[in-house]
Amino acid sequence: MSLEVAQKAAEIAKEAGALLRSYYETGVAAEYKGDVDLVTVADRASEKLIGERLRQVFPDHGIYGEEGTRQALEAEFRWYVDPLDGTTNFAHGFPYFCVSMGLERRAPGLKPEEDGELVAGVIYEPLRDECFVTGKGEGAWLNGRRISVSKTELLQESLIATGFPSHKRHENPNIHFYHQLTLRSHGVRRAGAAAIDLAYTACGRLEAFWEFNLNPWDTAAGVLMVREAGGTVTGFDGSTFKLDSREVLASNGRISAEIQAVFTDMFAGRDLEPIPTPAEFRERREAAK
Protein backbone atom coordinates (compact mmCIF):
# COMPACT_ATOMS: atom_id res chain seq x y z
CA MET A 1 0.00 0.00 0.00
CA SER A 2 2.82 2.45 0.84
CA LEU A 3 4.51 1.80 -2.49
CA GLU A 4 1.22 2.42 -4.28
CA VAL A 5 1.01 5.82 -2.55
CA ALA A 6 4.60 6.56 -3.55
CA GLN A 7 3.85 5.69 -7.16
CA LYS A 8 0.90 8.09 -7.22
CA ALA A 9 3.14 10.77 -5.71
CA ALA A 10 5.75 9.99 -8.35
CA GLU A 11 3.35 11.13 -11.06
CA ILE A 12 3.06 14.46 -9.25
CA ALA A 13 6.84 14.69 -8.89
CA LYS A 14 7.28 14.02 -12.59
CA GLU A 15 4.82 16.77 -13.46
CA ALA A 16 6.70 19.17 -11.19
CA GLY A 17 9.95 17.96 -12.73
CA ALA A 18 8.70 18.77 -16.21
CA LEU A 19 7.85 22.26 -15.02
CA LEU A 20 11.35 22.66 -13.56
CA ARG A 21 12.88 21.42 -16.78
CA SER A 22 11.02 24.07 -18.78
CA TYR A 23 12.28 26.80 -16.45
CA TYR A 24 15.79 25.36 -16.58
CA GLU A 25 15.84 25.45 -20.37
CA THR A 26 14.77 29.10 -20.56
CA GLY A 27 16.66 30.34 -17.48
CA VAL A 28 15.37 32.08 -14.35
CA ALA A 29 16.53 34.91 -12.12
CA ALA A 30 17.43 34.05 -8.54
CA GLU A 31 16.32 35.99 -5.48
CA TYR A 32 17.53 35.89 -1.88
CA LYS A 33 15.13 34.64 0.79
CA GLY A 34 17.81 35.20 3.43
CA ASP A 35 21.29 36.62 3.55
CA VAL A 36 22.65 33.92 1.25
CA ASP A 37 19.77 31.47 0.58
CA LEU A 38 18.60 31.50 -3.03
CA VAL A 39 15.06 30.96 -4.29
CA THR A 40 13.63 31.17 -7.81
CA VAL A 41 10.22 31.43 -9.42
CA ALA A 42 10.72 27.76 -10.32
CA ASP A 43 10.85 26.75 -6.62
CA ARG A 44 7.59 28.53 -5.92
CA ALA A 45 5.83 27.33 -9.08
CA SER A 46 6.86 23.73 -8.39
CA GLU A 47 5.63 23.84 -4.80
CA LYS A 48 2.32 25.40 -5.90
CA LEU A 49 1.80 22.64 -8.46
CA ILE A 50 2.72 19.89 -5.99
CA GLY A 51 0.40 21.33 -3.36
CA GLU A 52 -2.51 21.48 -5.79
CA ARG A 53 -1.97 17.93 -7.00
CA LEU A 54 -1.53 16.51 -3.49
CA ARG A 55 -4.80 18.12 -2.42
CA GLN A 56 -6.52 16.47 -5.38
CA VAL A 57 -4.99 13.00 -4.97
CA PHE A 58 -4.64 12.87 -1.16
CA PRO A 59 -7.19 15.37 0.18
CA ASP A 60 -6.82 14.18 3.77
CA HIS A 61 -3.03 14.58 3.86
CA GLY A 62 -1.08 17.49 5.30
CA ILE A 63 1.70 19.32 3.47
CA TYR A 64 4.88 20.85 4.86
CA GLY A 65 6.80 22.55 2.06
CA GLU A 66 10.15 24.30 1.98
CA GLU A 67 8.74 27.43 0.37
CA GLY A 68 6.05 27.99 2.98
CA THR A 69 3.14 25.64 2.27
CA ARG A 70 1.60 24.59 5.58
CA GLN A 71 -1.63 22.67 5.25
CA ALA A 72 -3.47 20.32 7.61
CA LEU A 73 -0.40 19.66 9.74
CA GLU A 74 -2.62 17.96 12.30
CA ALA A 75 -3.50 15.24 9.78
CA GLU A 76 -2.42 11.63 10.27
CA PHE A 77 -0.34 11.76 7.07
CA ARG A 78 2.05 14.62 6.29
CA TRP A 79 4.07 15.22 3.13
CA TYR A 80 7.46 16.91 3.44
CA VAL A 81 8.06 18.62 0.09
CA ASP A 82 11.20 20.08 -1.40
CA PRO A 83 9.95 21.36 -4.75
CA LEU A 84 13.49 22.04 -6.00
CA ASP A 85 16.36 20.56 -4.03
CA GLY A 86 19.52 22.09 -5.47
CA THR A 87 18.28 25.64 -6.11
CA THR A 88 21.79 27.09 -6.30
CA ASN A 89 22.73 24.48 -8.90
CA PHE A 90 19.54 25.20 -10.83
CA ALA A 91 20.10 28.96 -10.79
CA HIS A 92 23.62 28.52 -12.18
CA GLY A 93 22.64 25.97 -14.81
CA PHE A 94 24.45 23.13 -13.02
CA PRO A 95 22.46 19.96 -13.82
CA TYR A 96 22.07 18.44 -10.36
CA PHE A 97 18.67 19.07 -8.78
CA CYS A 98 15.47 17.20 -8.01
CA VAL A 99 11.99 17.11 -6.55
CA SER A 100 11.72 15.35 -3.18
CA MET A 101 8.53 14.23 -1.42
CA GLY A 102 8.50 12.17 1.77
CA LEU A 103 5.39 10.96 3.62
CA GLU A 104 5.20 10.62 7.40
CA ARG A 105 2.40 8.85 9.25
CA ARG A 106 1.71 10.50 12.59
CA ALA A 107 -0.42 8.27 14.79
CA PRO A 108 -3.14 9.96 16.86
CA GLY A 109 -1.81 11.25 20.17
CA LEU A 110 1.76 11.69 18.95
CA LYS A 111 3.48 14.66 20.60
CA PRO A 112 4.60 17.49 18.30
CA GLU A 113 8.26 16.88 19.08
CA GLU A 114 7.99 13.14 18.33
CA ASP A 115 8.61 11.64 14.90
CA GLY A 116 5.97 9.60 13.19
CA GLU A 117 6.78 6.76 10.81
CA LEU A 118 8.20 7.43 7.37
CA VAL A 119 6.05 5.39 5.00
CA ALA A 120 6.65 6.58 1.41
CA GLY A 121 9.06 8.67 -0.59
CA VAL A 122 9.79 9.97 -4.08
CA ILE A 123 12.94 11.63 -5.45
CA TYR A 124 12.79 12.65 -9.09
CA GLU A 125 15.69 13.99 -11.18
CA PRO A 126 14.04 15.61 -14.21
CA LEU A 127 17.14 16.06 -16.36
CA ARG A 128 18.11 12.39 -16.05
CA ASP A 129 14.48 11.22 -15.90
CA GLU A 130 15.33 9.06 -12.91
CA CYS A 131 12.51 8.44 -10.48
CA PHE A 132 13.34 6.84 -7.14
CA VAL A 133 10.34 5.56 -5.15
CA THR A 134 10.06 3.72 -1.88
CA GLY A 135 7.36 2.36 0.41
CA LYS A 136 7.71 1.20 3.99
CA GLY A 137 8.44 -2.54 3.95
CA GLU A 138 8.27 -2.66 0.14
CA GLY A 139 11.81 -1.81 -0.90
CA ALA A 140 13.31 1.01 -2.93
CA TRP A 141 13.05 1.32 -6.70
CA LEU A 142 14.59 3.29 -9.56
CA ASN A 143 12.51 3.51 -12.75
CA GLY A 144 10.86 0.20 -11.88
CA ARG A 145 14.06 -1.64 -10.94
CA ARG A 146 14.68 -2.62 -7.33
CA ILE A 147 17.79 -1.02 -5.86
CA SER A 148 20.08 -1.82 -2.96
CA VAL A 149 23.02 -0.22 -1.21
CA SER A 150 26.65 -0.89 -2.08
CA LYS A 151 28.41 -3.96 -0.69
CA THR A 152 31.73 -2.12 -0.23
CA GLU A 153 33.21 -3.02 3.15
CA LEU A 154 35.95 -0.41 3.66
CA LEU A 155 35.90 3.39 3.90
CA GLN A 156 39.10 3.52 1.86
CA GLU A 157 37.28 1.84 -1.06
CA SER A 158 34.26 4.12 -0.83
CA LEU A 159 32.94 7.13 -2.71
CA ILE A 160 31.00 9.33 -0.29
CA ALA A 161 29.22 12.68 -0.34
CA THR A 162 28.49 15.66 1.86
CA GLY A 163 27.13 19.19 1.65
CA PHE A 164 27.70 22.61 3.13
CA PRO A 165 24.98 24.98 4.34
CA SER A 166 24.44 28.36 2.76
CA HIS A 167 23.32 29.75 6.12
CA LYS A 168 26.12 30.39 8.65
CA ARG A 169 28.57 28.53 6.44
CA HIS A 170 31.46 30.35 8.13
CA GLU A 171 30.50 28.72 11.46
CA ASN A 172 30.14 25.21 10.09
CA PRO A 173 32.94 22.75 10.93
CA ASN A 174 32.27 20.42 8.00
CA ILE A 175 35.33 21.44 6.00
CA HIS A 176 37.48 19.67 8.61
CA PHE A 177 35.45 16.46 8.25
CA TYR A 178 35.57 16.84 4.47
CA HIS A 179 39.35 17.08 4.58
CA GLN A 180 39.81 13.96 6.70
CA LEU A 181 37.30 11.76 4.88
CA THR A 182 38.59 12.81 1.45
CA LEU A 183 42.02 11.47 2.37
CA ARG A 184 40.59 8.26 3.83
CA SER A 185 38.34 7.28 0.91
CA HIS A 186 38.16 7.22 -2.88
CA GLY A 187 36.85 10.75 -2.60
CA VAL A 188 34.09 13.00 -1.31
CA ARG A 189 31.57 14.58 -3.67
CA ARG A 190 29.85 17.83 -2.82
CA ALA A 191 27.25 18.28 -5.55
CA GLY A 192 24.68 20.38 -3.72
CA ALA A 193 21.43 18.37 -3.46
CA ALA A 194 21.05 16.25 -0.33
CA ALA A 195 18.03 14.31 -1.57
CA ILE A 196 19.94 13.09 -4.63
CA ASP A 197 22.93 12.18 -2.46
CA LEU A 198 20.62 10.04 -0.31
CA ALA A 199 19.06 8.42 -3.38
CA TYR A 200 22.53 7.67 -4.76
CA THR A 201 23.48 6.09 -1.44
CA ALA A 202 20.37 3.94 -1.67
CA CYS A 203 21.23 2.68 -5.16
CA GLY A 204 24.94 2.08 -4.48
CA ARG A 205 26.45 4.94 -6.47
CA LEU A 206 27.70 6.29 -3.15
CA GLU A 207 28.66 4.35 -0.04
CA ALA A 208 27.68 7.11 2.38
CA PHE A 209 26.45 10.67 2.81
CA TRP A 210 26.73 12.98 5.79
CA GLU A 211 25.68 16.56 6.43
CA PHE A 212 24.92 19.07 9.18
CA ASN A 213 21.74 21.12 9.63
CA LEU A 214 19.33 19.65 7.13
CA ASN A 215 15.54 20.04 7.25
CA PRO A 216 12.78 17.42 7.10
CA TRP A 217 11.96 18.27 3.46
CA ASP A 218 15.61 17.53 2.59
CA THR A 219 15.70 14.12 4.21
CA ALA A 220 12.26 12.51 4.64
CA ALA A 221 12.16 10.72 1.28
CA GLY A 222 15.85 9.87 1.14
CA VAL A 223 16.08 8.47 4.65
CA LEU A 224 13.35 5.94 3.97
CA MET A 225 14.94 5.23 0.57
CA VAL A 226 18.28 4.30 2.15
CA ARG A 227 16.69 2.15 4.83
CA GLU A 228 14.48 0.28 2.38
CA ALA A 229 17.54 -0.33 0.17
CA GLY A 230 19.30 -2.06 3.08
CA GLY A 231 21.33 0.85 4.46
CA THR A 232 21.37 2.70 7.76
CA VAL A 233 20.64 6.30 8.76
CA THR A 234 21.77 7.67 12.12
CA GLY A 235 23.37 10.63 13.83
CA PHE A 236 27.14 10.97 13.58
CA ASP A 237 27.53 8.90 16.76
CA GLY A 238 25.15 6.16 15.71
CA SER A 239 22.22 7.64 17.61
CA THR A 240 18.66 7.49 16.32
CA PHE A 241 17.98 9.82 13.42
CA LYS A 242 15.11 12.29 13.87
CA LEU A 243 13.51 14.47 11.22
CA ASP A 244 14.68 17.59 13.04
CA SER A 245 18.17 16.17 13.67
CA ARG A 246 21.01 18.60 13.17
CA GLU A 247 23.10 15.85 11.62
CA VAL A 248 22.57 12.86 9.36
CA LEU A 249 24.84 9.96 8.43
CA ALA A 250 23.45 7.60 5.80
CA SER A 251 25.48 4.67 4.57
CA ASN A 252 25.45 1.14 3.24
CA GLY A 253 25.80 0.07 6.88
CA ARG A 254 29.16 -1.58 6.25
CA ILE A 255 31.32 1.53 6.61
CA SER A 256 29.28 3.35 9.28
CA ALA A 257 31.55 2.33 12.14
CA GLU A 258 34.67 3.66 10.41
CA ILE A 259 33.06 7.03 9.69
CA GLN A 260 31.61 7.27 13.19
CA ALA A 261 35.06 6.59 14.66
CA VAL A 262 36.52 9.53 12.70
CA PHE A 263 33.66 11.78 13.82
CA THR A 264 34.02 10.71 17.46
CA ASP A 265 37.75 11.45 17.55
CA MET A 266 37.33 14.79 15.80
CA PHE A 267 34.53 15.97 18.10
CA ALA A 268 36.62 14.91 21.11
CA GLY A 269 39.70 16.73 19.81
CA ARG A 270 41.74 13.54 19.82
CA ASP A 271 44.60 12.88 17.44
CA LEU A 272 43.38 10.89 14.48
CA GLU A 273 45.00 7.77 13.14
CA PRO A 274 47.52 8.88 10.49
CA ILE A 275 46.34 8.79 6.90
CA PRO A 276 47.42 5.39 5.52
CA THR A 277 50.14 5.31 2.90
CA PRO A 278 49.34 3.81 -0.52
CA ALA A 279 51.06 0.60 0.55
CA GLU A 280 48.98 0.46 3.74
CA PHE A 281 45.80 1.03 1.72
CA ARG A 282 46.77 -1.96 -0.44
CA GLU A 283 47.52 -4.13 2.60
CA ARG A 284 44.12 -3.32 4.13
CA ARG A 285 42.36 -4.03 0.84
CA GLU A 286 44.05 -7.41 0.50
CA ALA A 287 43.39 -8.28 4.14
CA ALA A 288 39.68 -7.57 3.68
CA LYS A 289 39.33 -9.98 0.76
XYZ file of C-alpha atoms in Angstrom:
289
model
C 0.000 0.000 0.000
C 2.825 2.445 0.841
C 4.510 1.798 -2.491
C 1.217 2.424 -4.282
C 1.006 5.818 -2.549
C 4.595 6.558 -3.551
C 3.852 5.686 -7.159
C 0.905 8.087 -7.216
C 3.138 10.775 -5.713
C 5.752 9.987 -8.345
C 3.352 11.132 -11.060
C 3.064 14.458 -9.251
C 6.841 14.694 -8.887
C 7.277 14.024 -12.593
C 4.821 16.768 -13.463
C 6.703 19.167 -11.190
C 9.953 17.964 -12.726
C 8.699 18.766 -16.215
C 7.848 22.263 -15.016
C 11.347 22.664 -13.557
C 12.881 21.418 -16.782
C 11.021 24.067 -18.779
C 12.277 26.802 -16.453
C 15.789 25.359 -16.582
C 15.839 25.449 -20.369
C 14.769 29.098 -20.559
C 16.656 30.337 -17.479
C 15.373 32.076 -14.354
C 16.526 34.906 -12.121
C 17.433 34.055 -8.543
C 16.322 35.993 -5.478
C 17.525 35.889 -1.877
C 15.133 34.637 0.788
C 17.808 35.200 3.435
C 21.294 36.623 3.551
C 22.649 33.915 1.246
C 19.775 31.469 0.577
C 18.601 31.504 -3.032
C 15.064 30.963 -4.293
C 13.634 31.173 -7.809
C 10.223 31.435 -9.416
C 10.721 27.764 -10.317
C 10.854 26.745 -6.624
C 7.586 28.533 -5.916
C 5.831 27.331 -9.081
C 6.861 23.727 -8.394
C 5.627 23.843 -4.795
C 2.325 25.404 -5.903
C 1.801 22.641 -8.464
C 2.723 19.890 -5.989
C 0.399 21.335 -3.357
C -2.514 21.485 -5.792
C -1.970 17.933 -6.996
C -1.535 16.513 -3.490
C -4.796 18.125 -2.422
C -6.517 16.467 -5.375
C -4.992 12.996 -4.969
C -4.641 12.866 -1.162
C -7.190 15.375 0.182
C -6.816 14.181 3.769
C -3.025 14.577 3.862
C -1.078 17.493 5.295
C 1.698 19.321 3.466
C 4.882 20.849 4.860
C 6.795 22.554 2.057
C 10.151 24.301 1.978
C 8.738 27.434 0.372
C 6.048 27.992 2.979
C 3.144 25.645 2.271
C 1.602 24.593 5.575
C -1.628 22.665 5.248
C -3.472 20.315 7.612
C -0.404 19.661 9.741
C -2.623 17.963 12.304
C -3.498 15.239 9.776
C -2.425 11.630 10.274
C -0.340 11.760 7.069
C 2.047 14.625 6.295
C 4.074 15.219 3.130
C 7.459 16.915 3.439
C 8.056 18.617 0.094
C 11.202 20.077 -1.398
C 9.952 21.362 -4.752
C 13.489 22.042 -5.997
C 16.362 20.562 -4.034
C 19.524 22.088 -5.465
C 18.279 25.635 -6.113
C 21.785 27.092 -6.301
C 22.728 24.482 -8.899
C 19.537 25.199 -10.827
C 20.100 28.963 -10.790
C 23.617 28.518 -12.184
C 22.639 25.972 -14.809
C 24.446 23.131 -13.025
C 22.463 19.958 -13.823
C 22.073 18.440 -10.355
C 18.666 19.067 -8.783
C 15.469 17.196 -8.010
C 11.985 17.106 -6.554
C 11.723 15.348 -3.182
C 8.530 14.234 -1.418
C 8.499 12.173 1.773
C 5.392 10.962 3.624
C 5.204 10.618 7.401
C 2.397 8.854 9.252
C 1.712 10.503 12.592
C -0.422 8.272 14.788
C -3.142 9.956 16.860
C -1.812 11.251 20.171
C 1.757 11.692 18.953
C 3.483 14.657 20.598
C 4.601 17.493 18.297
C 8.263 16.876 19.080
C 7.993 13.141 18.330
C 8.607 11.636 14.904
C 5.972 9.599 13.189
C 6.780 6.756 10.811
C 8.199 7.432 7.367
C 6.049 5.386 5.001
C 6.647 6.580 1.411
C 9.058 8.670 -0.592
C 9.793 9.973 -4.081
C 12.937 11.626 -5.449
C 12.795 12.654 -9.094
C 15.692 13.994 -11.175
C 14.042 15.607 -14.214
C 17.142 16.065 -16.362
C 18.111 12.389 -16.048
C 14.477 11.223 -15.902
C 15.332 9.064 -12.911
C 12.514 8.442 -10.484
C 13.340 6.845 -7.142
C 10.343 5.559 -5.152
C 10.061 3.720 -1.876
C 7.365 2.357 0.409
C 7.708 1.197 3.994
C 8.442 -2.537 3.947
C 8.269 -2.660 0.141
C 11.806 -1.813 -0.903
C 13.308 1.012 -2.931
C 13.053 1.318 -6.697
C 14.588 3.290 -9.563
C 12.506 3.506 -12.746
C 10.859 0.198 -11.879
C 14.060 -1.639 -10.935
C 14.681 -2.618 -7.325
C 17.794 -1.018 -5.862
C 20.085 -1.818 -2.955
C 23.020 -0.216 -1.206
C 26.650 -0.890 -2.076
C 28.413 -3.959 -0.692
C 31.727 -2.120 -0.233
C 33.212 -3.017 3.155
C 35.950 -0.405 3.657
C 35.896 3.389 3.900
C 39.104 3.520 1.856
C 37.282 1.845 -1.056
C 34.257 4.124 -0.827
C 32.941 7.127 -2.705
C 31.002 9.335 -0.295
C 29.217 12.682 -0.338
C 28.493 15.662 1.856
C 27.127 19.191 1.651
C 27.697 22.615 3.135
C 24.976 24.977 4.337
C 24.440 28.357 2.760
C 23.316 29.746 6.123
C 26.119 30.394 8.646
C 28.570 28.530 6.438
C 31.463 30.350 8.132
C 30.504 28.722 11.458
C 30.138 25.211 10.085
C 32.937 22.750 10.934
C 32.270 20.424 8.004
C 35.326 21.443 5.998
C 37.482 19.670 8.609
C 35.449 16.458 8.245
C 35.567 16.835 4.472
C 39.354 17.077 4.584
C 39.811 13.961 6.701
C 37.302 11.763 4.880
C 38.587 12.806 1.449
C 42.021 11.474 2.372
C 40.591 8.257 3.830
C 38.343 7.276 0.906
C 38.164 7.220 -2.880
C 36.848 10.754 -2.597
C 34.089 13.002 -1.315
C 31.566 14.583 -3.675
C 29.852 17.834 -2.817
C 27.250 18.277 -5.549
C 24.676 20.376 -3.725
C 21.426 18.372 -3.459
C 21.045 16.255 -0.334
C 18.031 14.309 -1.575
C 19.936 13.090 -4.629
C 22.931 12.181 -2.462
C 20.619 10.044 -0.307
C 19.060 8.421 -3.382
C 22.526 7.668 -4.757
C 23.485 6.094 -1.437
C 20.374 3.939 -1.668
C 21.230 2.677 -5.160
C 24.939 2.080 -4.478
C 26.449 4.937 -6.472
C 27.703 6.292 -3.154
C 28.663 4.350 -0.038
C 27.684 7.109 2.383
C 26.446 10.669 2.812
C 26.726 12.984 5.793
C 25.677 16.565 6.435
C 24.921 19.068 9.185
C 21.741 21.117 9.635
C 19.330 19.654 7.132
C 15.541 20.037 7.247
C 12.779 17.417 7.098
C 11.958 18.271 3.462
C 15.605 17.528 2.587
C 15.698 14.122 4.215
C 12.264 12.511 4.641
C 12.156 10.725 1.283
C 15.850 9.870 1.139
C 16.083 8.469 4.653
C 13.348 5.938 3.965
C 14.937 5.232 0.569
C 18.279 4.304 2.147
C 16.689 2.152 4.833
C 14.481 0.285 2.380
C 17.537 -0.332 0.170
C 19.297 -2.055 3.077
C 21.332 0.847 4.465
C 21.365 2.704 7.763
C 20.644 6.304 8.760
C 21.773 7.668 12.123
C 23.368 10.626 13.827
C 27.139 10.974 13.581
C 27.534 8.898 16.756
C 25.153 6.159 15.705
C 22.219 7.644 17.608
C 18.656 7.487 16.322
C 17.975 9.824 13.420
C 15.111 12.294 13.869
C 13.511 14.469 11.225
C 14.679 17.594 13.042
C 18.170 16.174 13.669
C 21.012 18.601 13.172
C 23.097 15.850 11.623
C 22.575 12.863 9.358
C 24.839 9.964 8.435
C 23.448 7.602 5.803
C 25.480 4.668 4.566
C 25.452 1.142 3.243
C 25.805 0.066 6.884
C 29.159 -1.582 6.251
C 31.322 1.527 6.605
C 29.285 3.346 9.276
C 31.553 2.328 12.141
C 34.666 3.663 10.406
C 33.059 7.028 9.690
C 31.610 7.268 13.188
C 35.063 6.590 14.662
C 36.516 9.528 12.699
C 33.662 11.782 13.822
C 34.023 10.706 17.460
C 37.751 11.447 17.552
C 37.329 14.789 15.805
C 34.530 15.966 18.098
C 36.625 14.907 21.113
C 39.697 16.729 19.815
C 41.739 13.537 19.822
C 44.603 12.878 17.445
C 43.377 10.886 14.481
C 45.000 7.772 13.145
C 47.522 8.876 10.495
C 46.343 8.791 6.896
C 47.418 5.386 5.517
C 50.141 5.311 2.904
C 49.338 3.811 -0.519
C 51.059 0.604 0.553
C 48.977 0.459 3.736
C 45.802 1.031 1.723
C 46.772 -1.957 -0.438
C 47.517 -4.130 2.602
C 44.115 -3.315 4.133
C 42.358 -4.029 0.838
C 44.046 -7.414 0.503
C 43.390 -8.280 4.142
C 39.683 -7.570 3.675
C 39.332 -9.982 0.765
